């Protein structure tokens, strides 16, 4: 199998798992969002530690300990992904899967906005149009919900910020996930200990299946992230960006078709504006990537030119 096909296989695998993740989270009730989040963190550490041990790749920790600025960046990334995970779990288990899907639909637009505000990047005209349509969509959805869709915006902003920090850190997927989860593990264990002492813990008190599913939350977290890393290493960024919409499409389908969440006309209009913004954004990205490739081929030296040199 060629690296490109393998990249697509990894990418579709990651986004399919993320797309159907609401079905998994629903099975973890009656555990509350914070208990699920704590188990997700703790078992992620255990799963990735076993993976790294099998690969004999623990030595990176010693090198990382000598890089305090990187450790500080990892701490920020850990805080952002904890907010993202916790908000997502809360959204799914409070029957707001549609709003969580909205968060991941608008995430690419938030990433572009962060590029302007944080990295001082310049936007092309089409990107400004996409941001404007996305802002209009949020306004329409605010009217529909009766309040700002804070759940969706929190998901988009936290994952956008996490992506920005991860891009600057440049850590491999497994190693990065291990250290981020390890940073969060102590607070997570402390919370689980307090929950057990207060008699509110659900782990081990519902059923053997429920306990097993909470333990497997670590693998359910790590596997799609590792698949995504494998795709990112093999696919052009534009191609990867095209398939990222698979996850929120599936999440939206879960919310409407499986969990029967409402989709009134005003909300549908808001989503339609989001999709329009994404079409403009994606078309511009594809066009720019094509122009870049053509320019690279035009400027590449021919065999005759190379021989003359």
PDB file of C-alpha atoms in Angstrom, residues 5-299:
ATOM      1  CA  UNK A   5      -3.394   5.476   0.509  1.00  0.00           C
ATOM      2  CA  UNK A   6      -2.224   4.556   3.984  1.00  0.00           C
ATOM      3  CA  UNK A   7      -2.545   8.216   4.968  1.00  0.00           C
ATOM      4  CA  UNK A   8      -6.145   8.300   3.758  1.00  0.00           C
ATOM      5  CA  UNK A   9      -6.860   5.060   5.631  1.00  0.00           C
ATOM      6  CA  UNK A  10      -5.469   6.533   8.846  1.00  0.00           C
ATOM      7  CA  UNK A  11      -7.306   9.824   8.311  1.00  0.00           C
ATOM      8  CA  UNK A  12     -10.695   8.277   7.650  1.00  0.00           C
ATOM      9  CA  UNK A  13     -10.178   5.923  10.590  1.00  0.00           C
ATOM     10  CA  UNK A  14      -9.457   8.826  12.951  1.00  0.00           C
ATOM     11  CA  UNK A  15     -12.403  10.939  11.834  1.00  0.00           C
ATOM     12  CA  UNK A  16     -14.820   7.985  11.802  1.00  0.00           C
ATOM     13  CA  UNK A  17     -13.921   7.212  15.419  1.00  0.00           C
ATOM     14  CA  UNK A  18     -14.300  10.862  16.416  1.00  0.00           C
ATOM     15  CA  UNK A  19     -17.573  11.080  14.502  1.00  0.00           C
ATOM     16  CA  UNK A  20     -19.171   8.203  16.378  1.00  0.00           C
ATOM     17  CA  UNK A  21     -17.623   9.089  19.746  1.00  0.00           C
ATOM     18  CA  UNK A  22     -20.958  10.459  21.111  1.00  0.00           C
ATOM     19  CA  UNK A  23     -22.342   6.908  20.975  1.00  0.00           C
ATOM     20  CA  UNK A  24     -19.488   5.742  23.217  1.00  0.00           C
ATOM     21  CA  UNK A  25     -19.833   8.606  25.691  1.00  0.00           C
ATOM     22  CA  UNK A  26     -23.554   7.958  26.127  1.00  0.00           C
ATOM     23  CA  UNK A  27     -22.679   4.454  27.354  1.00  0.00           C
ATOM     24  CA  UNK A  28     -20.589   5.917  30.185  1.00  0.00           C
ATOM     25  CA  UNK A  29     -23.580   7.394  31.998  1.00  0.00           C
ATOM     26  CA  UNK A  30     -24.578   7.580  34.874  1.00  0.00           C
ATOM     27  CA  UNK A  31     -20.975   8.683  35.533  1.00  0.00           C
ATOM     28  CA  UNK A  32     -20.838  12.486  35.495  1.00  0.00           C
ATOM     29  CA  UNK A  33     -18.784  14.532  33.005  1.00  0.00           C
ATOM     30  CA  UNK A  34     -15.934  15.200  35.464  1.00  0.00           C
ATOM     31  CA  UNK A  35     -15.651  11.547  36.457  1.00  0.00           C
ATOM     32  CA  UNK A  36     -15.586  10.503  32.789  1.00  0.00           C
ATOM     33  CA  UNK A  37     -12.969  13.176  32.061  1.00  0.00           C
ATOM     34  CA  UNK A  38     -10.805  12.007  34.974  1.00  0.00           C
ATOM     35  CA  UNK A  39     -10.947   8.386  33.816  1.00  0.00           C
ATOM     36  CA  UNK A  40     -10.219   9.439  30.254  1.00  0.00           C
ATOM     37  CA  UNK A  41      -7.054  11.200  31.470  1.00  0.00           C
ATOM     38  CA  UNK A  42      -5.830   8.467  33.824  1.00  0.00           C
ATOM     39  CA  UNK A  43      -6.363   5.578  31.426  1.00  0.00           C
ATOM     40  CA  UNK A  44      -4.855   7.569  28.537  1.00  0.00           C
ATOM     41  CA  UNK A  45      -1.639   7.837  30.560  1.00  0.00           C
ATOM     42  CA  UNK A  46      -1.672   4.084  31.246  1.00  0.00           C
ATOM     43  CA  UNK A  47      -2.422   3.143  27.611  1.00  0.00           C
ATOM     44  CA  UNK A  48       0.183   5.411  26.033  1.00  0.00           C
ATOM     45  CA  UNK A  49       2.793   4.450  28.670  1.00  0.00           C
ATOM     46  CA  UNK A  50       2.359   0.791  27.698  1.00  0.00           C
ATOM     47  CA  UNK A  51       2.616   1.743  24.027  1.00  0.00           C
ATOM     48  CA  UNK A  52       5.822   3.715  24.572  1.00  0.00           C
ATOM     49  CA  UNK A  53       7.280   0.943  26.742  1.00  0.00           C
ATOM     50  CA  UNK A  54       6.564  -1.576  23.978  1.00  0.00           C
ATOM     51  CA  UNK A  55       8.398   0.711  21.551  1.00  0.00           C
ATOM     52  CA  UNK A  56      11.176   1.270  24.123  1.00  0.00           C
ATOM     53  CA  UNK A  57      10.671   4.982  23.717  1.00  0.00           C
ATOM     54  CA  UNK A  58      10.713   6.267  27.307  1.00  0.00           C
ATOM     55  CA  UNK A  59      14.111   7.995  26.992  1.00  0.00           C
ATOM     56  CA  UNK A  60      12.505  11.124  25.533  1.00  0.00           C
ATOM     57  CA  UNK A  61      11.288  12.062  29.039  1.00  0.00           C
ATOM     58  CA  UNK A  62      14.837  12.732  30.233  1.00  0.00           C
ATOM     59  CA  UNK A  63      15.513  15.048  27.298  1.00  0.00           C
ATOM     60  CA  UNK A  64      12.171  16.793  27.832  1.00  0.00           C
ATOM     61  CA  UNK A  65      12.963  17.473  31.511  1.00  0.00           C
ATOM     62  CA  UNK A  66      15.815  19.715  30.373  1.00  0.00           C
ATOM     63  CA  UNK A  67      13.485  21.925  28.285  1.00  0.00           C
ATOM     64  CA  UNK A  68      11.416  24.027  30.727  1.00  0.00           C
ATOM     65  CA  UNK A  69       9.864  26.196  28.006  1.00  0.00           C
ATOM     66  CA  UNK A  70       8.561  23.100  26.217  1.00  0.00           C
ATOM     67  CA  UNK A  71       7.202  21.755  29.517  1.00  0.00           C
ATOM     68  CA  UNK A  72       5.405  25.061  30.063  1.00  0.00           C
ATOM     69  CA  UNK A  73       3.909  24.808  26.566  1.00  0.00           C
ATOM     70  CA  UNK A  74       2.792  21.238  27.256  1.00  0.00           C
ATOM     71  CA  UNK A  75       1.083  22.417  30.452  1.00  0.00           C
ATOM     72  CA  UNK A  76      -0.850  25.030  28.465  1.00  0.00           C
ATOM     73  CA  UNK A  77      -1.779  22.410  25.847  1.00  0.00           C
ATOM     74  CA  UNK A  78      -2.903  20.029  28.603  1.00  0.00           C
ATOM     75  CA  UNK A  79      -5.155  22.690  30.142  1.00  0.00           C
ATOM     76  CA  UNK A  80      -6.722  23.495  26.761  1.00  0.00           C
ATOM     77  CA  UNK A  81      -7.382  19.861  25.840  1.00  0.00           C
ATOM     78  CA  UNK A  82      -8.850  19.215  29.312  1.00  0.00           C
ATOM     79  CA  UNK A  83     -11.298  22.092  28.753  1.00  0.00           C
ATOM     80  CA  UNK A  84     -12.099  20.700  25.303  1.00  0.00           C
ATOM     81  CA  UNK A  85     -12.630  17.128  26.510  1.00  0.00           C
ATOM     82  CA  UNK A  86     -14.660  18.199  29.535  1.00  0.00           C
ATOM     83  CA  UNK A  87     -16.884  20.510  27.483  1.00  0.00           C
ATOM     84  CA  UNK A  88     -17.451  17.823  24.863  1.00  0.00           C
ATOM     85  CA  UNK A  89     -18.376  15.186  27.439  1.00  0.00           C
ATOM     86  CA  UNK A  90     -20.751  17.618  29.132  1.00  0.00           C
ATOM     87  CA  UNK A  91     -22.333  18.533  25.794  1.00  0.00           C
ATOM     88  CA  UNK A  92     -22.910  14.934  24.718  1.00  0.00           C
ATOM     89  CA  UNK A  93     -24.285  13.776  28.065  1.00  0.00           C
ATOM     90  CA  UNK A  94     -26.567  16.799  28.409  1.00  0.00           C
ATOM     91  CA  UNK A  95     -28.175  15.967  25.030  1.00  0.00           C
ATOM     92  CA  UNK A  96     -26.475  18.764  23.061  1.00  0.00           C
ATOM     93  CA  UNK A  97     -24.632  16.695  20.473  1.00  0.00           C
ATOM     94  CA  UNK A  98     -25.780  19.014  17.665  1.00  0.00           C
ATOM     95  CA  UNK A  99     -24.136  21.994  19.380  1.00  0.00           C
ATOM     96  CA  UNK A 100     -20.904  20.043  19.893  1.00  0.00           C
ATOM     97  CA  UNK A 101     -20.905  19.247  16.162  1.00  0.00           C
ATOM     98  CA  UNK A 102     -21.266  22.972  15.474  1.00  0.00           C
ATOM     99  CA  UNK A 103     -18.120  23.587  17.533  1.00  0.00           C
ATOM    100  CA  UNK A 104     -16.038  21.332  15.302  1.00  0.00           C
ATOM    101  CA  UNK A 105     -17.591  22.759  12.137  1.00  0.00           C
ATOM    102  CA  UNK A 106     -16.475  26.280  13.059  1.00  0.00           C
ATOM    103  CA  UNK A 107     -13.101  25.153  14.425  1.00  0.00           C
ATOM    104  CA  UNK A 108     -11.247  25.729  11.078  1.00  0.00           C
ATOM    105  CA  UNK A 109     -12.540  29.312  11.033  1.00  0.00           C
ATOM    106  CA  UNK A 110     -11.341  29.818  14.615  1.00  0.00           C
ATOM    107  CA  UNK A 111      -7.900  28.499  13.644  1.00  0.00           C
ATOM    108  CA  UNK A 112      -7.737  31.095  10.853  1.00  0.00           C
ATOM    109  CA  UNK A 113      -8.823  33.808  13.300  1.00  0.00           C
ATOM    110  CA  UNK A 114      -6.088  32.754  15.728  1.00  0.00           C
ATOM    111  CA  UNK A 115      -3.596  32.958  12.871  1.00  0.00           C
ATOM    112  CA  UNK A 116      -4.550  36.611  12.374  1.00  0.00           C
ATOM    113  CA  UNK A 117      -4.707  37.638  16.033  1.00  0.00           C
ATOM    114  CA  UNK A 118      -1.826  35.587  17.453  1.00  0.00           C
ATOM    115  CA  UNK A 119       0.537  34.869  14.555  1.00  0.00           C
ATOM    116  CA  UNK A 120      -0.171  38.143  12.719  1.00  0.00           C
ATOM    117  CA  UNK A 121      -0.889  36.298   9.485  1.00  0.00           C
ATOM    118  CA  UNK A 122      -2.477  38.060   6.534  1.00  0.00           C
ATOM    119  CA  UNK A 123      -5.721  36.675   5.188  1.00  0.00           C
ATOM    120  CA  UNK A 124      -6.783  36.423   1.584  1.00  0.00           C
ATOM    121  CA  UNK A 125     -10.085  37.987   0.540  1.00  0.00           C
ATOM    122  CA  UNK A 126     -11.891  34.634   0.459  1.00  0.00           C
ATOM    123  CA  UNK A 127     -10.753  33.866   4.001  1.00  0.00           C
ATOM    124  CA  UNK A 128     -12.177  37.186   5.216  1.00  0.00           C
ATOM    125  CA  UNK A 129     -15.453  36.341   3.457  1.00  0.00           C
ATOM    126  CA  UNK A 130     -15.521  32.936   5.161  1.00  0.00           C
ATOM    127  CA  UNK A 131     -14.925  34.537   8.577  1.00  0.00           C
ATOM    128  CA  UNK A 132     -17.677  37.091   7.922  1.00  0.00           C
ATOM    129  CA  UNK A 133     -20.194  34.395   6.954  1.00  0.00           C
ATOM    130  CA  UNK A 134     -19.130  32.363   9.992  1.00  0.00           C
ATOM    131  CA  UNK A 135     -19.739  35.371  12.249  1.00  0.00           C
ATOM    132  CA  UNK A 136     -23.200  35.824  10.701  1.00  0.00           C
ATOM    133  CA  UNK A 137     -23.909  32.140  11.369  1.00  0.00           C
ATOM    134  CA  UNK A 138     -23.045  32.558  15.055  1.00  0.00           C
ATOM    135  CA  UNK A 139     -25.396  35.561  15.204  1.00  0.00           C
ATOM    136  CA  UNK A 140     -28.257  33.557  13.654  1.00  0.00           C
ATOM    137  CA  UNK A 141     -27.650  30.644  16.028  1.00  0.00           C
ATOM    138  CA  UNK A 142     -27.534  33.041  18.982  1.00  0.00           C
ATOM    139  CA  UNK A 143     -31.042  34.205  18.075  1.00  0.00           C
ATOM    140  CA  UNK A 144     -32.189  30.583  17.660  1.00  0.00           C
ATOM    141  CA  UNK A 145     -30.731  29.328  20.963  1.00  0.00           C
ATOM    142  CA  UNK A 146     -31.690  32.480  22.853  1.00  0.00           C
ATOM    143  CA  UNK A 147     -28.057  32.823  23.960  1.00  0.00           C
ATOM    144  CA  UNK A 148     -24.576  32.719  22.478  1.00  0.00           C
ATOM    145  CA  UNK A 149     -23.749  29.067  21.557  1.00  0.00           C
ATOM    146  CA  UNK A 150     -21.056  29.056  24.248  1.00  0.00           C
ATOM    147  CA  UNK A 151     -20.662  25.288  24.207  1.00  0.00           C
ATOM    148  CA  UNK A 152     -19.750  25.263  20.510  1.00  0.00           C
ATOM    149  CA  UNK A 153     -17.515  28.330  20.846  1.00  0.00           C
ATOM    150  CA  UNK A 154     -15.708  26.838  23.862  1.00  0.00           C
ATOM    151  CA  UNK A 155     -15.014  23.650  21.897  1.00  0.00           C
ATOM    152  CA  UNK A 156     -13.798  25.579  18.850  1.00  0.00           C
ATOM    153  CA  UNK A 157     -11.632  28.037  20.813  1.00  0.00           C
ATOM    154  CA  UNK A 158     -10.098  25.400  23.100  1.00  0.00           C
ATOM    155  CA  UNK A 159      -9.246  23.016  20.250  1.00  0.00           C
ATOM    156  CA  UNK A 160      -8.051  25.881  18.074  1.00  0.00           C
ATOM    157  CA  UNK A 161      -5.765  27.076  20.873  1.00  0.00           C
ATOM    158  CA  UNK A 162      -4.600  23.518  21.476  1.00  0.00           C
ATOM    159  CA  UNK A 163      -3.770  23.103  17.780  1.00  0.00           C
ATOM    160  CA  UNK A 164      -1.799  26.357  17.821  1.00  0.00           C
ATOM    161  CA  UNK A 165       0.254  25.318  20.874  1.00  0.00           C
ATOM    162  CA  UNK A 166       0.847  21.815  19.464  1.00  0.00           C
ATOM    163  CA  UNK A 167       2.021  23.272  16.158  1.00  0.00           C
ATOM    164  CA  UNK A 168       4.607  25.356  17.992  1.00  0.00           C
ATOM    165  CA  UNK A 169       5.753  22.469  20.206  1.00  0.00           C
ATOM    166  CA  UNK A 170       6.138  19.989  17.328  1.00  0.00           C
ATOM    167  CA  UNK A 171       6.042  16.902  19.563  1.00  0.00           C
ATOM    168  CA  UNK A 172       5.238  13.418  18.172  1.00  0.00           C
ATOM    169  CA  UNK A 173       1.658  12.300  18.830  1.00  0.00           C
ATOM    170  CA  UNK A 174       2.206   9.493  21.350  1.00  0.00           C
ATOM    171  CA  UNK A 175       4.885  11.312  23.339  1.00  0.00           C
ATOM    172  CA  UNK A 176       2.879  14.551  23.356  1.00  0.00           C
ATOM    173  CA  UNK A 177      -0.327  12.833  24.464  1.00  0.00           C
ATOM    174  CA  UNK A 178       1.524  10.969  27.236  1.00  0.00           C
ATOM    175  CA  UNK A 179       3.065  14.119  28.717  1.00  0.00           C
ATOM    176  CA  UNK A 180      -0.163  16.131  28.404  1.00  0.00           C
ATOM    177  CA  UNK A 181      -2.153  13.391  30.122  1.00  0.00           C
ATOM    178  CA  UNK A 182       0.564  12.965  32.768  1.00  0.00           C
ATOM    179  CA  UNK A 183       0.305  16.694  33.596  1.00  0.00           C
ATOM    180  CA  UNK A 184      -3.429  16.228  34.186  1.00  0.00           C
ATOM    181  CA  UNK A 185      -3.168  12.832  35.902  1.00  0.00           C
ATOM    182  CA  UNK A 186      -2.524  14.082  39.446  1.00  0.00           C
ATOM    183  CA  UNK A 187      -5.579  16.409  39.551  1.00  0.00           C
ATOM    184  CA  UNK A 188      -7.641  13.647  37.911  1.00  0.00           C
ATOM    185  CA  UNK A 189      -6.575  11.062  40.510  1.00  0.00           C
ATOM    186  CA  UNK A 190      -7.199  13.582  43.287  1.00  0.00           C
ATOM    187  CA  UNK A 191     -10.726  14.196  42.012  1.00  0.00           C
ATOM    188  CA  UNK A 192     -11.444  10.466  41.721  1.00  0.00           C
ATOM    189  CA  UNK A 193     -10.155   9.960  45.275  1.00  0.00           C
ATOM    190  CA  UNK A 194     -12.390  12.735  46.592  1.00  0.00           C
ATOM    191  CA  UNK A 195     -15.354  11.331  44.647  1.00  0.00           C
ATOM    192  CA  UNK A 196     -14.772   7.866  46.126  1.00  0.00           C
ATOM    193  CA  UNK A 197     -14.501   9.213  49.682  1.00  0.00           C
ATOM    194  CA  UNK A 198     -17.735  11.190  49.283  1.00  0.00           C
ATOM    195  CA  UNK A 199     -19.608   8.156  47.940  1.00  0.00           C
ATOM    196  CA  UNK A 200     -20.356   9.714  44.551  1.00  0.00           C
ATOM    197  CA  UNK A 201     -18.145   7.521  42.372  1.00  0.00           C
ATOM    198  CA  UNK A 202     -19.810   5.344  39.703  1.00  0.00           C
ATOM    199  CA  UNK A 203     -16.706   3.382  38.680  1.00  0.00           C
ATOM    200  CA  UNK A 204     -17.134  -0.226  39.777  1.00  0.00           C
ATOM    201  CA  UNK A 205     -20.682   0.351  41.067  1.00  0.00           C
ATOM    202  CA  UNK A 206     -22.815   0.175  37.907  1.00  0.00           C
ATOM    203  CA  UNK A 207     -21.846  -2.983  36.020  1.00  0.00           C
ATOM    204  CA  UNK A 208     -18.790  -4.851  34.787  1.00  0.00           C
ATOM    205  CA  UNK A 209     -19.476  -3.534  31.278  1.00  0.00           C
ATOM    206  CA  UNK A 210     -19.658   0.062  32.491  1.00  0.00           C
ATOM    207  CA  UNK A 211     -16.377  -0.321  34.413  1.00  0.00           C
ATOM    208  CA  UNK A 212     -14.675  -1.836  31.370  1.00  0.00           C
ATOM    209  CA  UNK A 213     -15.903   0.985  29.134  1.00  0.00           C
ATOM    210  CA  UNK A 214     -14.491   3.601  31.535  1.00  0.00           C
ATOM    211  CA  UNK A 215     -11.119   1.828  31.489  1.00  0.00           C
ATOM    212  CA  UNK A 216     -11.179   1.654  27.696  1.00  0.00           C
ATOM    213  CA  UNK A 217     -11.771   5.424  27.508  1.00  0.00           C
ATOM    214  CA  UNK A 218      -7.982   5.798  27.496  1.00  0.00           C
ATOM    215  CA  UNK A 219      -7.583   3.708  24.356  1.00  0.00           C
ATOM    216  CA  UNK A 220     -10.639   5.376  22.801  1.00  0.00           C
ATOM    217  CA  UNK A 221      -8.888   8.710  23.324  1.00  0.00           C
ATOM    218  CA  UNK A 222      -5.415   7.705  22.166  1.00  0.00           C
ATOM    219  CA  UNK A 223      -6.154   5.566  19.099  1.00  0.00           C
ATOM    220  CA  UNK A 224      -7.802   8.257  16.907  1.00  0.00           C
ATOM    221  CA  UNK A 225      -5.078  10.752  17.884  1.00  0.00           C
ATOM    222  CA  UNK A 226      -2.401   8.280  16.799  1.00  0.00           C
ATOM    223  CA  UNK A 227      -4.269   7.560  13.552  1.00  0.00           C
ATOM    224  CA  UNK A 228      -4.536  11.293  12.931  1.00  0.00           C
ATOM    225  CA  UNK A 229      -0.779  11.693  13.438  1.00  0.00           C
ATOM    226  CA  UNK A 230      -0.176   8.888  10.926  1.00  0.00           C
ATOM    227  CA  UNK A 231      -2.420  10.655   8.406  1.00  0.00           C
ATOM    228  CA  UNK A 232      -0.797  14.052   8.982  1.00  0.00           C
ATOM    229  CA  UNK A 233       2.626  12.557   8.252  1.00  0.00           C
ATOM    230  CA  UNK A 234       1.497  11.119   4.898  1.00  0.00           C
ATOM    231  CA  UNK A 235      -1.135  13.479   3.461  1.00  0.00           C
ATOM    232  CA  UNK A 236      -0.877  17.035   2.142  1.00  0.00           C
ATOM    233  CA  UNK A 237      -2.451  19.475   4.591  1.00  0.00           C
ATOM    234  CA  UNK A 238      -5.151  20.447   2.075  1.00  0.00           C
ATOM    235  CA  UNK A 239      -6.246  16.822   1.646  1.00  0.00           C
ATOM    236  CA  UNK A 240      -6.315  16.302   5.404  1.00  0.00           C
ATOM    237  CA  UNK A 241      -8.343  19.477   5.810  1.00  0.00           C
ATOM    238  CA  UNK A 242     -10.921  18.218   3.321  1.00  0.00           C
ATOM    239  CA  UNK A 243     -11.705  15.062   5.299  1.00  0.00           C
ATOM    240  CA  UNK A 244     -11.767  16.748   8.720  1.00  0.00           C
ATOM    241  CA  UNK A 245     -15.427  17.636   8.197  1.00  0.00           C
ATOM    242  CA  UNK A 246     -16.341  13.951   8.320  1.00  0.00           C
ATOM    243  CA  UNK A 247     -16.310  13.940  12.142  1.00  0.00           C
ATOM    244  CA  UNK A 248     -18.772  16.823  12.762  1.00  0.00           C
ATOM    245  CA  UNK A 249     -21.025  15.561   9.942  1.00  0.00           C
ATOM    246  CA  UNK A 250     -21.264  12.187  11.703  1.00  0.00           C
ATOM    247  CA  UNK A 251     -21.712  13.875  15.101  1.00  0.00           C
ATOM    248  CA  UNK A 252     -24.538  15.975  13.674  1.00  0.00           C
ATOM    249  CA  UNK A 253     -26.131  12.831  12.212  1.00  0.00           C
ATOM    250  CA  UNK A 254     -25.882  11.121  15.613  1.00  0.00           C
ATOM    251  CA  UNK A 255     -27.537  14.097  17.313  1.00  0.00           C
ATOM    252  CA  UNK A 256     -30.419  14.437  14.872  1.00  0.00           C
ATOM    253  CA  UNK A 257     -31.033  10.884  13.627  1.00  0.00           C
ATOM    254  CA  UNK A 258     -30.097   8.747  16.647  1.00  0.00           C
ATOM    255  CA  UNK A 259     -30.622  11.000  19.673  1.00  0.00           C
ATOM    256  CA  UNK A 260     -33.515  12.939  18.028  1.00  0.00           C
ATOM    257  CA  UNK A 261     -32.284  16.375  19.049  1.00  0.00           C
ATOM    258  CA  UNK A 262     -34.329  19.242  17.553  1.00  0.00           C
ATOM    259  CA  UNK A 263     -33.241  21.025  14.369  1.00  0.00           C
ATOM    260  CA  UNK A 264     -35.683  23.932  13.875  1.00  0.00           C
ATOM    261  CA  UNK A 265     -35.531  26.028  10.673  1.00  0.00           C
ATOM    262  CA  UNK A 266     -33.565  28.882  12.267  1.00  0.00           C
ATOM    263  CA  UNK A 267     -30.910  26.457  13.558  1.00  0.00           C
ATOM    264  CA  UNK A 268     -30.746  24.775  10.167  1.00  0.00           C
ATOM    265  CA  UNK A 269     -30.224  28.208   8.582  1.00  0.00           C
ATOM    266  CA  UNK A 270     -27.357  28.873  10.997  1.00  0.00           C
ATOM    267  CA  UNK A 271     -25.726  25.564  10.109  1.00  0.00           C
ATOM    268  CA  UNK A 272     -26.244  26.308   6.402  1.00  0.00           C
ATOM    269  CA  UNK A 273     -24.300  29.555   6.834  1.00  0.00           C
ATOM    270  CA  UNK A 274     -21.511  27.659   8.602  1.00  0.00           C
ATOM    271  CA  UNK A 275     -21.351  25.174   5.733  1.00  0.00           C
ATOM    272  CA  UNK A 276     -21.280  28.052   3.219  1.00  0.00           C
ATOM    273  CA  UNK A 277     -18.340  29.581   5.109  1.00  0.00           C
ATOM    274  CA  UNK A 278     -16.543  26.235   5.065  1.00  0.00           C
ATOM    275  CA  UNK A 279     -17.159  25.819   1.314  1.00  0.00           C
ATOM    276  CA  UNK A 280     -15.609  29.253   0.663  1.00  0.00           C
ATOM    277  CA  UNK A 281     -12.731  28.487   3.030  1.00  0.00           C
ATOM    278  CA  UNK A 282     -12.013  25.035   1.555  1.00  0.00           C
ATOM    279  CA  UNK A 283     -12.327  26.152  -2.078  1.00  0.00           C
ATOM    280  CA  UNK A 284      -9.825  28.936  -1.392  1.00  0.00           C
ATOM    281  CA  UNK A 285      -7.421  26.503   0.290  1.00  0.00           C
ATOM    282  CA  UNK A 286      -7.626  24.059  -2.642  1.00  0.00           C
ATOM    283  CA  UNK A 287      -7.141  26.849  -5.203  1.00  0.00           C
ATOM    284  CA  UNK A 288      -4.153  28.262  -3.312  1.00  0.00           C
ATOM    285  CA  UNK A 289      -2.549  24.834  -2.956  1.00  0.00           C
ATOM    286  CA  UNK A 290      -2.985  24.192  -6.691  1.00  0.00           C
ATOM    287  CA  UNK A 291      -1.395  27.527  -7.574  1.00  0.00           C
ATOM    288  CA  UNK A 292       1.508  26.794  -5.234  1.00  0.00           C
ATOM    289  CA  UNK A 293       2.119  23.408  -6.877  1.00  0.00           C
ATOM    290  CA  UNK A 294       1.983  24.940 -10.370  1.00  0.00           C
ATOM    291  CA  UNK A 295       4.385  27.710  -9.338  1.00  0.00           C
ATOM    292  CA  UNK A 296       6.755  25.146  -7.824  1.00  0.00           C
ATOM    293  CA  UNK A 297       6.758  23.089 -11.043  1.00  0.00           C
ATOM    294  CA  UNK A 298       7.259  26.235 -13.165  1.00  0.00           C
ATOM    295  CA  UNK A 299      10.201  27.402 -11.072  1.00  0.00           C
TER     296      UNK A 299
END
